[in-house]
XYZ file of C-alpha atoms in Angstrom:
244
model
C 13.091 146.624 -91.548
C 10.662 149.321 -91.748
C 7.264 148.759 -93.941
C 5.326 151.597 -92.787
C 7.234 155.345 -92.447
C 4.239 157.061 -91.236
C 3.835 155.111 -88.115
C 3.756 157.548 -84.927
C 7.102 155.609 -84.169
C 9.085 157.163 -86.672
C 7.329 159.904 -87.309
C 7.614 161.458 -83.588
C 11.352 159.751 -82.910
C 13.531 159.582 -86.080
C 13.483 163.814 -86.626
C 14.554 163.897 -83.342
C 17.793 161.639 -83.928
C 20.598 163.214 -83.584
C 24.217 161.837 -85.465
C 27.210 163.508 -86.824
C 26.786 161.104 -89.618
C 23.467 159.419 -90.851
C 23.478 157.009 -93.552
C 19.647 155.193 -94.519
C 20.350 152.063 -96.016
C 17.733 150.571 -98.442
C 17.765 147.039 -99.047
C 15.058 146.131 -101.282
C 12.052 148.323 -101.159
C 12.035 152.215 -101.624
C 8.212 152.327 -99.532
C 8.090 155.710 -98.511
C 11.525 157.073 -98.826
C 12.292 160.579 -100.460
C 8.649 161.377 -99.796
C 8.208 160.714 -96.045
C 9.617 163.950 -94.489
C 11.648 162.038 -92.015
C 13.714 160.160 -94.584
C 14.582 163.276 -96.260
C 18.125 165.304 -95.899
C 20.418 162.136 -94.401
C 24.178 162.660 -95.287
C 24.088 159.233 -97.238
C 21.642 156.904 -99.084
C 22.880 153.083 -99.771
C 21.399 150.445 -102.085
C 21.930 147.275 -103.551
C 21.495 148.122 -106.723
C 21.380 150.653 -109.242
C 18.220 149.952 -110.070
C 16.949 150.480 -106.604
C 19.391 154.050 -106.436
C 17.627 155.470 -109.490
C 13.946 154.606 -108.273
C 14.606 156.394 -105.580
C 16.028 159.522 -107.191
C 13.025 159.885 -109.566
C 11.645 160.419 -105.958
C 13.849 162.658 -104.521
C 16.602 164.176 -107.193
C 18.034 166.135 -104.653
C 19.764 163.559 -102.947
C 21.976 162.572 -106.476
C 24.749 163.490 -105.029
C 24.451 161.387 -101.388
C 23.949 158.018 -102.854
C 25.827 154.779 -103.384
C 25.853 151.437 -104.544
C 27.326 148.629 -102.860
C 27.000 144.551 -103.233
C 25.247 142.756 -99.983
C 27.937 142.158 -96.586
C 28.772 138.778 -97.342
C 32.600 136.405 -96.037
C 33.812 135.317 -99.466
C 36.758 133.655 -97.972
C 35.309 130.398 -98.365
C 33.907 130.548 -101.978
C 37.194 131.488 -103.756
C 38.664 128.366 -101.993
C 36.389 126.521 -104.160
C 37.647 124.614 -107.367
C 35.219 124.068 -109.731
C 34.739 121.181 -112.450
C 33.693 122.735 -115.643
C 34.026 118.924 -117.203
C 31.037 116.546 -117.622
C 27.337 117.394 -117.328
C 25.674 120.596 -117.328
C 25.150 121.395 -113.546
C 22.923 124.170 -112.566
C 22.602 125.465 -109.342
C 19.612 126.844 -108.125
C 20.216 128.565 -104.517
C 17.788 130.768 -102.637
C 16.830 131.151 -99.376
C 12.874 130.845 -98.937
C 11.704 127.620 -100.902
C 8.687 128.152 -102.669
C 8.606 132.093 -102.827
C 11.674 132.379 -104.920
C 10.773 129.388 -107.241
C 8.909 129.859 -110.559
C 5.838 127.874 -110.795
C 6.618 126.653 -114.315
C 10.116 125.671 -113.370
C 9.659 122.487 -114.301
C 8.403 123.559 -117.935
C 11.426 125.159 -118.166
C 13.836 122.274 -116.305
C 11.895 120.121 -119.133
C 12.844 122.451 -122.432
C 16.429 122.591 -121.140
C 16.625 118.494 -121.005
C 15.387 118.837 -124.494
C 18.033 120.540 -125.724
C 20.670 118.896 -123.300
C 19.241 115.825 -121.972
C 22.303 114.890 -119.359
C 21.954 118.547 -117.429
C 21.341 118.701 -113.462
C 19.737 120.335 -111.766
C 20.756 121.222 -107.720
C 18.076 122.909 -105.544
C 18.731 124.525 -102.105
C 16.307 124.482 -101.079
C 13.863 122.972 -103.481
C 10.205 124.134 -104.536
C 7.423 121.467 -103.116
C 5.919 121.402 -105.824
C 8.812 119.237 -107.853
C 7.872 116.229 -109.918
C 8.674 112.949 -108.480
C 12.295 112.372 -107.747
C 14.360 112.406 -111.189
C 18.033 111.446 -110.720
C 18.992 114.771 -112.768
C 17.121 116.339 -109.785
C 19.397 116.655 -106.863
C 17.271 118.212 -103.388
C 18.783 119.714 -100.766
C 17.765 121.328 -97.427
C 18.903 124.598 -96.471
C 22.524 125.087 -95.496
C 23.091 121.466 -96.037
C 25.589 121.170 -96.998
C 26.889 124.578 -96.725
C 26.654 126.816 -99.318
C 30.129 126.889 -100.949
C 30.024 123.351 -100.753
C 26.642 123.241 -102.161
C 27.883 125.750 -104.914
C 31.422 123.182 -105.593
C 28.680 121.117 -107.132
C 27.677 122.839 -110.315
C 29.330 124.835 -113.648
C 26.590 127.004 -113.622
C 24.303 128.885 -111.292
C 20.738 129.830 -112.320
C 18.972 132.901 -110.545
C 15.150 132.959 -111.792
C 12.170 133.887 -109.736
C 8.963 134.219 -110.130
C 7.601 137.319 -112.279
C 7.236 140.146 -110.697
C 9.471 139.506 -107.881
C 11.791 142.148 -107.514
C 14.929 140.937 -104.931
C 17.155 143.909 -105.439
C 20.727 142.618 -103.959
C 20.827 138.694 -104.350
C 23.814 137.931 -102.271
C 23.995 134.361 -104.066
C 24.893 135.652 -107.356
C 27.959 137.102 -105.988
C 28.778 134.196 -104.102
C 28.435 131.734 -107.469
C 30.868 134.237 -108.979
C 33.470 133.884 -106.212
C 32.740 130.045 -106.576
C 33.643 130.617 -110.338
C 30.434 129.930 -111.703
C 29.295 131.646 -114.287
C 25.596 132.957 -114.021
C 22.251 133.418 -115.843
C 20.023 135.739 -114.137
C 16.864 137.476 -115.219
C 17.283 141.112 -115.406
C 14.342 142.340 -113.584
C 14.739 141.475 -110.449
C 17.349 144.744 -110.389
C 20.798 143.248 -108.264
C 22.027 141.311 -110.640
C 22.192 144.118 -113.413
C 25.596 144.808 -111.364
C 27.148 141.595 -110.522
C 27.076 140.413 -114.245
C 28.681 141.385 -116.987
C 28.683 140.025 -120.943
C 32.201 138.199 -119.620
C 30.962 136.491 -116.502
C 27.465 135.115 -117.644
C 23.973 136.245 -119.242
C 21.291 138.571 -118.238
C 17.750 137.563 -119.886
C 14.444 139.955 -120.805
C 12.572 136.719 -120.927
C 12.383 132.958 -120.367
C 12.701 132.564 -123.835
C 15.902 134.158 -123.995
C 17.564 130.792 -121.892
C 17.249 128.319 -124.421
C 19.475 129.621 -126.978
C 22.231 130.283 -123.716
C 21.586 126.718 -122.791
C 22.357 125.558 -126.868
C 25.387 127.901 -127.260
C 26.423 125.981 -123.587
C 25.767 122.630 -125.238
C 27.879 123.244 -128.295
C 30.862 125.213 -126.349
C 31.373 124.036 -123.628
C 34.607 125.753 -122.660
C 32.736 129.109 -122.321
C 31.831 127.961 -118.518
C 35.681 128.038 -117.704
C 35.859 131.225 -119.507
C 33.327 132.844 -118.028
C 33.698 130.980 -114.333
C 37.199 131.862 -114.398
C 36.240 136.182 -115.226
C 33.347 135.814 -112.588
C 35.536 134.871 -109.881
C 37.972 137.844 -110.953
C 34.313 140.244 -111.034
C 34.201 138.490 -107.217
C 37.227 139.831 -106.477
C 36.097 142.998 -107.222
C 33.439 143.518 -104.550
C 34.764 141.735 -101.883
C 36.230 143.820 -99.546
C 38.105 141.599 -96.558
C 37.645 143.881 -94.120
């Protein structure tokens, strides 16, 4: 992970490098690339999202023709193996991997608005935000990797992918993974990775917090349209998963 190109360390060694093939992968920051001379004039440029490809060619246009998109390396062996239960409650999963960073503040707030318009709905953290009310038995706590994560994921009919504003986690790997689980997914659009994981058929992208409630009623009054979506995200899955 590189967070500063114009240390003397890749300044003096990386123009040296010598390949027959160079490919500069960018996870989830652009930093200095396309401007930094040493990042300029690889054979290939990969991203995580499209998001992330097209801030970096309103950097450096001349690479258009060197880039790609491709979802996180992830095993999805064990997530299609997975059969979900659409039935009963609302169940939504809420999976990241650092705790506290990835958790809104006012998640709660929002937990609360969602029990008013469903009151049964569940809520599964992995891990969960410390700063949680009280235990709640619609509030189900888990530590990291336990269990692990497609059994985690087995749990729930719908996984729920909102961080904090202004975070910007291009490539969530856990959004693909829900899909290959067959859960459908709601994910705010800004954070960039999801914007090509989801589609219209396989869950909801939202400008704003206010845009969940009226996903949550239309949930509440159909609830078939988890299997129907579940059932195209695992499909969408499918897609991206290359075995190999």
């Amino acid at each position: 992970t590189i967070f500063n190109y114009n240390k003397d360390m890749y300044t003096e060694f990386m123009p040296k490098f010598k390949a027959k093939r160079k490919t500069l992968m960018l996870n989830y920051r652009i930093g200095s690339t396309g401007k930094t001379e040493w990042t300029k004039n690889w054979d290939s440029y990969g991203f995580l999202s499209s998001m992330l490809r097209d801030e970096f060619l309103r950097i450096y246009p001349d690479a258009k023709d060197k880039c790609f998109v491709q979802p996180p390396p992830t095993d999805l062996e064990d997530f299609f193996k997975i059969q979900p239960i659409y039935e009963g409650n609302l169940r939504i999963m809420c999976l990241n991997s650092q705790g506290d960073a990835k958790h809104r503040k006012d998640i709660h707030s929002i937990m609360k608005k969602i029990w008013e318009i469903n009151e049964g709905t569940e809520f599964f953290f992995m891990p969960a935000p410390s700063f949680l009310p009280p235990q709640d038995e619609r509030i189900h706590c888990h530590a990291k990797n336990q269990p692990p994560v497609p059994i985690y994921l087995a749990q729930g009919n719908l996984f729920m992918y909102l961080p904090p504003v202004g975070f910007t986690d291009q490539g969530p790997r856990t959004v693909i993974e829900a899909h290959a689980c067959g859960l459908p997914a709601i994910c705010d659009k800004r954070t960039g990775g999801p914007n090509d994981r989801i589609t219209s058929k396989t869950g909801w992208l939202i400008d704003k917090i206010d845009d969940l409630y009226p996903i949550i009623k239309e949930i509440t009054k159909k609830s078939s349209i988890l299997k129907e979506r579940g059932e195209a995200a695992r499909v969408r899955a499918k897609e991206f998963f290359v075995k190999e």
